[in-house]
Short mmCIF file of C-alpha atoms and ligand atoms in Angstrom, two decimals:
data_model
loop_
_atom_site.label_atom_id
_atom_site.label_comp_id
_atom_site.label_asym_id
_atom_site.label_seq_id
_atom_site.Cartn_x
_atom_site.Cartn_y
_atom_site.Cartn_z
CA UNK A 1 0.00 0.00 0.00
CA UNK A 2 1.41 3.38 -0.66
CA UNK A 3 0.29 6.91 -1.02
CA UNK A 4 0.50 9.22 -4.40
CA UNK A 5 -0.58 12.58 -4.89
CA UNK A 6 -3.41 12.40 -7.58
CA UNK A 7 -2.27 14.97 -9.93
CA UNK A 8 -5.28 14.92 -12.85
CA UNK A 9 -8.66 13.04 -13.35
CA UNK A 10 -10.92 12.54 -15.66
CA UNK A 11 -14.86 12.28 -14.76
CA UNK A 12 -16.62 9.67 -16.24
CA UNK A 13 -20.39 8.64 -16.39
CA UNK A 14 -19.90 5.70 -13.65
CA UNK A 15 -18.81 8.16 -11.80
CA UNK A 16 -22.09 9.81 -12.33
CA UNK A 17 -24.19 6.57 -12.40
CA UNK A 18 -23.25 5.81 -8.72
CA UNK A 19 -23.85 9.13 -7.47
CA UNK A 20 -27.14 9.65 -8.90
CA UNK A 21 -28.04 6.10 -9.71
CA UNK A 22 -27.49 3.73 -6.87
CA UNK A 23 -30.56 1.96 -6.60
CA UNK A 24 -31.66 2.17 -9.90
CA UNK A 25 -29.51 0.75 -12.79
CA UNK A 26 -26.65 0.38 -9.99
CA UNK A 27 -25.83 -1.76 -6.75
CA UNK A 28 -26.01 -0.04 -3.68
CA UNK A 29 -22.79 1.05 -2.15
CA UNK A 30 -22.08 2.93 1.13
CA UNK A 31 -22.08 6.64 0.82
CA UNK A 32 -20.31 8.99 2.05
CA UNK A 33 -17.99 7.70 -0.63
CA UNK A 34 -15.43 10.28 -2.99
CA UNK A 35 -15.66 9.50 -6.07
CA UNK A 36 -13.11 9.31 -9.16
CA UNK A 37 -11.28 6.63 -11.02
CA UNK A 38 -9.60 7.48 -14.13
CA UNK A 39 -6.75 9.52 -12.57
CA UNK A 40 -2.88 9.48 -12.67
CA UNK A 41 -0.08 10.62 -10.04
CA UNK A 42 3.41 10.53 -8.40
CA UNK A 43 3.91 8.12 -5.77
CA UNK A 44 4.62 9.84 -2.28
CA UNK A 45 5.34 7.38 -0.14
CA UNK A 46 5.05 3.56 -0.02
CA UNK A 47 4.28 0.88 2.62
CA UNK A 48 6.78 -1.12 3.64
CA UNK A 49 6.17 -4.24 1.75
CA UNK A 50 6.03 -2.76 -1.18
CA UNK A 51 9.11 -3.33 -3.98
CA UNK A 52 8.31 -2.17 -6.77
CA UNK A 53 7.72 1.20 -6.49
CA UNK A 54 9.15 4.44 -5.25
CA UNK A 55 8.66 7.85 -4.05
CA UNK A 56 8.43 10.18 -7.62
CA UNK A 57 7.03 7.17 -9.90
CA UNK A 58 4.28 8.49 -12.23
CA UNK A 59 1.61 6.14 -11.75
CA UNK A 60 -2.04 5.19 -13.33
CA UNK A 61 -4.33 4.02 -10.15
CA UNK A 62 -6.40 0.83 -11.60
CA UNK A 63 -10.01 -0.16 -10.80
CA UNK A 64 -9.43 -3.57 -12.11
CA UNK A 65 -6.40 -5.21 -10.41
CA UNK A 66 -3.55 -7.42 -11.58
CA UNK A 67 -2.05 -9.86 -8.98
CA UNK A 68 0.11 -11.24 -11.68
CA UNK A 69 -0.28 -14.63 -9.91
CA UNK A 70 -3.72 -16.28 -9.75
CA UNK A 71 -5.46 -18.35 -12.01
CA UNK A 72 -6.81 -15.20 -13.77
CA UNK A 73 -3.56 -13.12 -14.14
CA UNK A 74 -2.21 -15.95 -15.98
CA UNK A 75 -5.03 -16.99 -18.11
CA UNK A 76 -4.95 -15.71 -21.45
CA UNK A 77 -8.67 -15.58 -21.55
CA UNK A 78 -9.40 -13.23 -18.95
CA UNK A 79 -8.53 -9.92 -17.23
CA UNK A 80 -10.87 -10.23 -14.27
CA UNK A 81 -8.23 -10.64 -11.55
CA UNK A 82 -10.22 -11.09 -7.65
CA UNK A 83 -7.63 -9.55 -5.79
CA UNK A 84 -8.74 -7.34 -2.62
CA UNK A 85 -12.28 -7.62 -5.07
CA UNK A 86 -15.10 -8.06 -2.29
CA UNK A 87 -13.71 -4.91 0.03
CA UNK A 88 -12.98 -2.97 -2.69
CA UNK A 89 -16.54 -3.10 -3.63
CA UNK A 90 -17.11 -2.23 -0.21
CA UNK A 91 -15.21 0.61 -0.56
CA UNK A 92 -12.55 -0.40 1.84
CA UNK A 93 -9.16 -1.71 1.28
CA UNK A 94 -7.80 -5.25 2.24
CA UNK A 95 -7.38 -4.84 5.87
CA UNK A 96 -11.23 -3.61 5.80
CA UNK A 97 -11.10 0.09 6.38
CA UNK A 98 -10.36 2.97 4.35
CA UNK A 99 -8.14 5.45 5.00
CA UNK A 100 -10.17 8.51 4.52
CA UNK A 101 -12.32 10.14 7.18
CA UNK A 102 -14.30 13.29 7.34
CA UNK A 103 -14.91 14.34 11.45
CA UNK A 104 -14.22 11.25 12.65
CA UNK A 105 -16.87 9.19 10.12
CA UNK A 106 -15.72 6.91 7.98
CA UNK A 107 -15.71 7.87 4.35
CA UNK A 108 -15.46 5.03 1.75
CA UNK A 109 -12.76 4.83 -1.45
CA UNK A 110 -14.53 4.32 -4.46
CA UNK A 111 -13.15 1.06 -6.45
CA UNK A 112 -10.43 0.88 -4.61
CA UNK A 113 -9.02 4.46 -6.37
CA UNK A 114 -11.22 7.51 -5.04
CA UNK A 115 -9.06 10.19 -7.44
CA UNK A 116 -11.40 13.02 -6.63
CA UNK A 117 -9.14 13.80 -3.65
CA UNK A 118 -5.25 15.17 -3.58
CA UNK A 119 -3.99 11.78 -2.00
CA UNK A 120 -5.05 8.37 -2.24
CA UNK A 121 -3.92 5.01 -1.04
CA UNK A 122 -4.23 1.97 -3.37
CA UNK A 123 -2.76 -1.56 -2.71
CA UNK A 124 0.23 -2.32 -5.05
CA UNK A 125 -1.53 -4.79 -7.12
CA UNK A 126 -4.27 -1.83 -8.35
CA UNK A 127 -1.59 0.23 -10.26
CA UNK A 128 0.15 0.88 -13.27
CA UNK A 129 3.82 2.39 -13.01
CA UNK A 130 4.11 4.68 -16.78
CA UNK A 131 6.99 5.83 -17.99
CA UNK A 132 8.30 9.75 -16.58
CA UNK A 133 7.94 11.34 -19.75
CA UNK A 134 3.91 10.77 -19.33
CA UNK A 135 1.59 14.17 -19.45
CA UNK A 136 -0.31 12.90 -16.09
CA UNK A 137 -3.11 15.63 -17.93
CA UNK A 138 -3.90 13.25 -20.86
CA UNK A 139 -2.68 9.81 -19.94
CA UNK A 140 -5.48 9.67 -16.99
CA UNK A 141 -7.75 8.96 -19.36
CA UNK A 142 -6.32 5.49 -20.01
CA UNK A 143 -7.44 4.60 -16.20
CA UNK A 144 -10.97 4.47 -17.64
CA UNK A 145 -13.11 5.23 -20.61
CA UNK A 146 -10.57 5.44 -23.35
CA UNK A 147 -8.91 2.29 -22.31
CA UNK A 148 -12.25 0.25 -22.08
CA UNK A 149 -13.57 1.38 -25.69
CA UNK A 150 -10.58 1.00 -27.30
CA UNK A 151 -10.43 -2.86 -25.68
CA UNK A 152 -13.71 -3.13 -26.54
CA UNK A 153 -13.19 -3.31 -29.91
CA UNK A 154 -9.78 -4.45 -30.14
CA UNK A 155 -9.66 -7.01 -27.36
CA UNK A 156 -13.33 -8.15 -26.80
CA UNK A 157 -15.37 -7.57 -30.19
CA UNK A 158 -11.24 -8.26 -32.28
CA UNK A 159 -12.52 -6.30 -35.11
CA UNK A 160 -11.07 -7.11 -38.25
CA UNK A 161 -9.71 -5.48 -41.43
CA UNK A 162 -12.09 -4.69 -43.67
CA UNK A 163 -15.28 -5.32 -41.21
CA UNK A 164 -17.79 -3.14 -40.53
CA UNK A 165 -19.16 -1.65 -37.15
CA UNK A 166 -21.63 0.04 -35.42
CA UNK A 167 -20.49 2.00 -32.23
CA UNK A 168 -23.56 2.97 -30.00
CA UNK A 169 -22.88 6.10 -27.97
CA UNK A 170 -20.59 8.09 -28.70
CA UNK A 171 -18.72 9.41 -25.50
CA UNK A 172 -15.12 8.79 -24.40
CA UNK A 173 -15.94 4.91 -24.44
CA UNK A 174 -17.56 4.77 -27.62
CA UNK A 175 -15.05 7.42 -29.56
CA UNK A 176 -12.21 5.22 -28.00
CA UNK A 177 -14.10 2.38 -29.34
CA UNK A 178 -14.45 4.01 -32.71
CA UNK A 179 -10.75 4.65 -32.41
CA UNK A 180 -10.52 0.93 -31.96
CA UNK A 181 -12.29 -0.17 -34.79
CA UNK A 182 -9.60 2.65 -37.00
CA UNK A 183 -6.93 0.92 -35.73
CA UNK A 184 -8.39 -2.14 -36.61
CA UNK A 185 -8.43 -1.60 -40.02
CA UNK A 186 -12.35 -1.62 -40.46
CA UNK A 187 -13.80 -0.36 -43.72
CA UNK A 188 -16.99 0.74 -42.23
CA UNK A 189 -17.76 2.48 -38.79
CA UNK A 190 -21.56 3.33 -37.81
CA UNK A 191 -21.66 6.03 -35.24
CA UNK A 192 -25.19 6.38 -33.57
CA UNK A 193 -25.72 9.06 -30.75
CA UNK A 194 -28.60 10.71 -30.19
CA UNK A 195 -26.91 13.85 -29.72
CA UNK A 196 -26.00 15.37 -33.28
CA UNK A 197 -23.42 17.35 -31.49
CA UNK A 198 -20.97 13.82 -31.12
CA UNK A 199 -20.75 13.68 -34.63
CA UNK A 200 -18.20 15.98 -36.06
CA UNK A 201 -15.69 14.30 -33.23
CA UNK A 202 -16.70 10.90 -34.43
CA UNK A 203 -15.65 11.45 -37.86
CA UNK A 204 -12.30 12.91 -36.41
CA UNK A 205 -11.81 9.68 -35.20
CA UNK A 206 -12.81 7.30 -38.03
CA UNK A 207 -16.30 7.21 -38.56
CA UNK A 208 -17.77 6.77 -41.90
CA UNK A 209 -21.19 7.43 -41.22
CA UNK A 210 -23.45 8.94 -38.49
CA UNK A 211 -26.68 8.23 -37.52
CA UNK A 212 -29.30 9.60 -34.77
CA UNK A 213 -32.07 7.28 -33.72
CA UNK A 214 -34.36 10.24 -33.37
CA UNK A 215 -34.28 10.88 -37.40
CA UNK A 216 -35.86 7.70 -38.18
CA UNK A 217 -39.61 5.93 -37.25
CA UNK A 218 -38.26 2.50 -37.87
CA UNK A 219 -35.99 1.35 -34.88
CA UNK A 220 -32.21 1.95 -35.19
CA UNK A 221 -31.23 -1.70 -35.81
CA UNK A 222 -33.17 -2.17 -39.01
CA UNK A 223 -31.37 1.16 -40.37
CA UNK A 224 -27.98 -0.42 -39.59
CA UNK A 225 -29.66 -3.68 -41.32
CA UNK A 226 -30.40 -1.92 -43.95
CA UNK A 227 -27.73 0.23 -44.92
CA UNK A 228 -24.95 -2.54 -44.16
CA UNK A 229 -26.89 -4.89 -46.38
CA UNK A 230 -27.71 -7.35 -43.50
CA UNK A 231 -26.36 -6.21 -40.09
CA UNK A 232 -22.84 -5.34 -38.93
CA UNK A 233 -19.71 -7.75 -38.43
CA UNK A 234 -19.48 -5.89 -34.84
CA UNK A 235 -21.38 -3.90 -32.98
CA UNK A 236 -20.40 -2.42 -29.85
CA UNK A 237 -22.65 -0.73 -27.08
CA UNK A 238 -21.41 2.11 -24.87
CA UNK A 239 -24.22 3.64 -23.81
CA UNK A 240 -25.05 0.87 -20.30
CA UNK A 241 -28.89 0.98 -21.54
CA UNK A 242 -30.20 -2.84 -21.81
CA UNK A 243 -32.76 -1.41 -24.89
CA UNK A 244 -29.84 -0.20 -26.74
CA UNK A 245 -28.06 -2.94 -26.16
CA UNK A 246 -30.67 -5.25 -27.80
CA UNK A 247 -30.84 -3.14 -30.62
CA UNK A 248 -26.47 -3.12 -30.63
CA UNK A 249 -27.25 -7.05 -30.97
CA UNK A 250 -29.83 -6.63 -33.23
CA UNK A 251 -27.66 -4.64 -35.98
CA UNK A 252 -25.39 -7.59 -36.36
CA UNK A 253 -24.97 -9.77 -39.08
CA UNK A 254 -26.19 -13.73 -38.94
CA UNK A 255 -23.62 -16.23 -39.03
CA UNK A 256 -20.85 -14.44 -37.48
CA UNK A 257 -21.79 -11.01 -36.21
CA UNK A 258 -20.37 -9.93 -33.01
CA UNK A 259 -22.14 -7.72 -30.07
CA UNK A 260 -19.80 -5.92 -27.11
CA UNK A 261 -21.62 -4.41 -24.61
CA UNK A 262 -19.24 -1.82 -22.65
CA UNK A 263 -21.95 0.65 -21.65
CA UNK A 264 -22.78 -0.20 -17.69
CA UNK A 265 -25.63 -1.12 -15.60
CA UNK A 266 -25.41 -3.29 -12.24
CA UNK A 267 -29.02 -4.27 -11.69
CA UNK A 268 -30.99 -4.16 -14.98
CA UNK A 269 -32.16 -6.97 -17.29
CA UNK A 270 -31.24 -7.52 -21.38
CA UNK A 271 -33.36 -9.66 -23.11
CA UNK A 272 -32.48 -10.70 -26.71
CA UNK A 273 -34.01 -13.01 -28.83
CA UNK A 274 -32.63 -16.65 -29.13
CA UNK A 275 -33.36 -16.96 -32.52
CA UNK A 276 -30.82 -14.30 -33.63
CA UNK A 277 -28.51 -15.72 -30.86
CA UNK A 278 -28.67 -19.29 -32.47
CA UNK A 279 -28.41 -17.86 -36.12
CA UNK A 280 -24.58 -17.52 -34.97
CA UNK A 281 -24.17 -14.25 -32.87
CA UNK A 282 -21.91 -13.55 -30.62
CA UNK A 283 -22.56 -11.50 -27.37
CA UNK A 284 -20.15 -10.50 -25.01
CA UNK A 285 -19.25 -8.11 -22.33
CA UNK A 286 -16.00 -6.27 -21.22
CA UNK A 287 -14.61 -5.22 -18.19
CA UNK A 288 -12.11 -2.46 -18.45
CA UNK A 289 -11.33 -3.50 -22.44
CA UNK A 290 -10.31 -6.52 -21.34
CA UNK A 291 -6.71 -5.13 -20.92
CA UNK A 292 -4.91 -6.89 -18.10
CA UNK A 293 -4.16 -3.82 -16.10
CA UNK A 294 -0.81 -3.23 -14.16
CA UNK A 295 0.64 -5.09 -17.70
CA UNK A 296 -1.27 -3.24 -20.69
CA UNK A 297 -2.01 0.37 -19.24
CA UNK A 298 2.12 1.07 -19.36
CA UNK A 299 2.06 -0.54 -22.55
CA UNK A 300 -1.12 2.02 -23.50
CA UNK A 301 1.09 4.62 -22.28
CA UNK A 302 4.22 3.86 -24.85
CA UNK A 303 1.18 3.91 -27.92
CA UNK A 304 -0.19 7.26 -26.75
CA UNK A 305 3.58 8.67 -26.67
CA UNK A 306 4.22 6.95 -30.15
CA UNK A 307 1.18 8.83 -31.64
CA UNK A 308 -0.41 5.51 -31.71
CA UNK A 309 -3.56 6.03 -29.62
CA UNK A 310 -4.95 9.88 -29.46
CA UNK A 311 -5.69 11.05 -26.26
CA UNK A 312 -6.12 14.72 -26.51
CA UNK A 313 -8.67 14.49 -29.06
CA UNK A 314 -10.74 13.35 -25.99
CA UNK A 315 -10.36 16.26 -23.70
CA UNK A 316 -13.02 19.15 -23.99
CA UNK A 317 -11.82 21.28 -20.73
CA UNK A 318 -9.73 21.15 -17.55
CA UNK A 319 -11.36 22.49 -14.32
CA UNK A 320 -9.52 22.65 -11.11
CA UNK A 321 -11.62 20.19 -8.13
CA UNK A 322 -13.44 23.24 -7.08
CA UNK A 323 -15.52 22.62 -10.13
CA UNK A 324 -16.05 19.38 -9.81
CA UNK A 325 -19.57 19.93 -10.16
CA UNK A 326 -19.20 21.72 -13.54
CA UNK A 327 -17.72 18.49 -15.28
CA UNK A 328 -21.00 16.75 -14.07
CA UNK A 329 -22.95 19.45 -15.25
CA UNK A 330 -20.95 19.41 -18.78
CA UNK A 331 -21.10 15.56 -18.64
CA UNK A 332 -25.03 14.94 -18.24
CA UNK A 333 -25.98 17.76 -20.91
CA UNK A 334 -23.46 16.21 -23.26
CA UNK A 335 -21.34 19.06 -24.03
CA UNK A 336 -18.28 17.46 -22.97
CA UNK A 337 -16.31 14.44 -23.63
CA UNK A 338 -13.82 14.16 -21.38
CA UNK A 339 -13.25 16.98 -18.26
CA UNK A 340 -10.19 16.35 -17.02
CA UNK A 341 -10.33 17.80 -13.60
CA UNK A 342 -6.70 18.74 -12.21
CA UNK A 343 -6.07 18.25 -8.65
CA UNK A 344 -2.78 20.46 -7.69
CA UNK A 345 -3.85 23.56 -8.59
CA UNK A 346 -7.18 24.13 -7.20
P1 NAD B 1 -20.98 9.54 -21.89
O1 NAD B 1 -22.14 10.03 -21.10
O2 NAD B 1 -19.85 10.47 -22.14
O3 NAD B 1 -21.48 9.00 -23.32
C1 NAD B 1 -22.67 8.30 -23.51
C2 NAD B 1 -23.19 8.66 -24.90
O4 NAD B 1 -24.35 7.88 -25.18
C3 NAD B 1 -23.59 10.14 -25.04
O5 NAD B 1 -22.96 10.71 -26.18
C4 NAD B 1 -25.12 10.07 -25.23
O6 NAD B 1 -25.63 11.12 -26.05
C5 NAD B 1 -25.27 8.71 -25.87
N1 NAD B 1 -26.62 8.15 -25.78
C6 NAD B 1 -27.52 8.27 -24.75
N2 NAD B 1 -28.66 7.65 -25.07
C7 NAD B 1 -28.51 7.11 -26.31
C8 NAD B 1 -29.36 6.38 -27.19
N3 NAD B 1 -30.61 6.05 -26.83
N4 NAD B 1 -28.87 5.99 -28.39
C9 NAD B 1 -27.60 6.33 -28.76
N5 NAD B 1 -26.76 7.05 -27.98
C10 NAD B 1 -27.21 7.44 -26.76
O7 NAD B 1 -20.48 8.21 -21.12
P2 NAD B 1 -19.06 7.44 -21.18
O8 NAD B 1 -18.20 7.98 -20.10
O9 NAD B 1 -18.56 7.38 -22.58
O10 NAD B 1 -19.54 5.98 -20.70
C11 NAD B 1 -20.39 5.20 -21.51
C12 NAD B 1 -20.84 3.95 -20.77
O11 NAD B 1 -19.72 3.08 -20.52
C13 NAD B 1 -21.44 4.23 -19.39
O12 NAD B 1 -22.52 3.32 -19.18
C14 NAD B 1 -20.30 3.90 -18.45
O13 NAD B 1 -20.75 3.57 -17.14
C15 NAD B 1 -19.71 2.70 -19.15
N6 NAD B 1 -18.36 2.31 -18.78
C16 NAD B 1 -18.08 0.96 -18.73
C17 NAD B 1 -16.81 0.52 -18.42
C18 NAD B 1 -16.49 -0.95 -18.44
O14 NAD B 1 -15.49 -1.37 -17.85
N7 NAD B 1 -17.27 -1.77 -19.13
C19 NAD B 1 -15.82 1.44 -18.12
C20 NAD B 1 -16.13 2.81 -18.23
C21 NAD B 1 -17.40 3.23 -18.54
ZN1 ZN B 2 -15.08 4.94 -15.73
ZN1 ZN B 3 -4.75 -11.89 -10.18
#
């Protein structure tokens, strides 16, 4: 366990979801809780088991972990490592309390990162060491949303040159996942938001097309049908609403078509229909992009610095944590992307 000034954060919609949400599409958790989770710092000071990290590393704190040793860490097929997992949900760390208190009460860490705060501690097995050339500004945004919908498409839905996609929502997660299916080599890439104003960025990063649900009667999977002559080799949802994700299924091609659901919800039900399921569709889920943290973020890192992944492109405004509420505000009304919310200078 260790200690690291949290130097910039992003806000993303879980972040939202649990504040204004729990109860409805999410789990209950227990509040007073501080939120944040796509963040990046400098490590001040570390416990004394810990080895491989010191005072001054530049660091990405991880919601997933990466024990490197269980049965998931070294399965190929999964990144879904259980470390610490139960109290972290809890909002505590391993030893069952957090270490952040408000007169005397016990506040709780928010998946095990709680970045909307100067200092944080995190257990060694929830972070990702970067290298010290890293803009902590941008590369924050690889603790969350840019990292999952760029997975999403690359890891989870492996999109494939030539293919064509449909990205639903088009946020950080689903312009990351756009990005995804660009690097991917696809010839086609559907956009659909209902907000007209995601669509210029889109195109920025790879879209061919753009479509808004609210222009058409018909519902939005037969318009993907019908313009992709029969449904989409991928789809991917990042939007966390089960009716869009049945219609992200929906829009996929028989025989092989492929359906990633990224967008979040704890407590609602999908239902799909088996028929299209047994015609040879795939549906799947992802959990942070599938990318094995504490390995793959660094590795993220190196392709942002190489000009390989944009992050910038993703960043609408900065706001010191005073504003905090701001980035919400910009967030829900869908005039931002990303607000990256700096911690040192507020
Ligand atoms: P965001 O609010 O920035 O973007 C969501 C987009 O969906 C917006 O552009 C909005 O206009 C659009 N949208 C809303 N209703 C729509 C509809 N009916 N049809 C089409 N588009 C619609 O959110 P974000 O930060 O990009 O996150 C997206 C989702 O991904 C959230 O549910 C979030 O909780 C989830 N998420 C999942 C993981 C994971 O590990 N799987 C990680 C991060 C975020
Ligand atoms: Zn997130
Ligand atoms: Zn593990």
């Amino acid at each position: 366990l260790y200690g690291h000034p949290v130097v910039a954060t992003g806000v993303c919609h879980t972040d939202w979801e649990y504040l204004f949400e729990t109860g409805k599409g999410m789990k209950f958790r227990p509040f007073p809780l501080v939120l944040g989770h796509e963040a990046a710092g400098i490590v001040e000071s570390t416990g004394p088991e810990v080895t491989r990290f010191s005072p001054g590393d530049k660091v990405i704190p991880l919601f997933l972990p990466y024990c490197g040793e269980c049965e998931r860490c070294l399965s190929p097929k999964t990144n879904h490592c259980k470390k610490n997992w139960t109290n972290m949900q809890a909002g505590v760390l391993a030893d069952g309390t957090s270490r952040i208190s408000c007169k005397g009460q016990q506040v709780y860490q928010f998946l095990g990162v709680s970045s909307f705060s100067q200092y944080t501690v995190v257990p060694d097995t929830s972070v990702a060491k970067i290298r010290s050339d890293a803009p902590l500004d941008k590369v924050c945004l690889l603790g969350c949303g840019v990292s999952t919908g760029y997975g999403a498409a690359i890891n989870a839905g492996k999109v494939e040159k030539d293919s064509s996609c449909a990205v639903f929502g088009l946020g950080a997660v689903g312009l990351a996942a756009v990005m995804g299916c660009k690097v991917a080599m696809a010839r086609r890439i559907i956009g659909v938001d209902i907000n007209p104003d995601k669509f210029e960025k889109a195109r920025q990063f790879g879209a061919t097309d753009c479509i808004n649900p609210r222009d058409y009667i018909k519902p939005i999977q037969e318009v993907v049908v019908e313009k992709t002559g029969g449904g989409v080799d991928y789809a991917l949802e990042c939007v966390g609403s089960p009716a869009i994700m049945n219609a992200a299924f929906e829009s996929t091609r028989d025989a092989w078509g492929t359906c990633v659901i990224a967008g979040w919800t704890e407590t609602e039900v999908m239902s799909i229909s088996v028929e299209k399921l047994l015609m040879g569709r795939t549906l799947k889920g992802t959990y942070f992009g599938g990318w094995k943290s504490v390995k793959d973020v660094p590795k993220l890192v190196d392709d942002y610095m190489n000009h390989k992944l944009k992050l910038d492109e993703f960043i609408t405004e900065k706001l010191p944590l005073v504003q905090i509420n701001k980035a919400f505000d910009l967030l829900k009304s869908g005039k931002s992307i990303r607000t990256v919310v700096s911690l040192q200078d507020s």
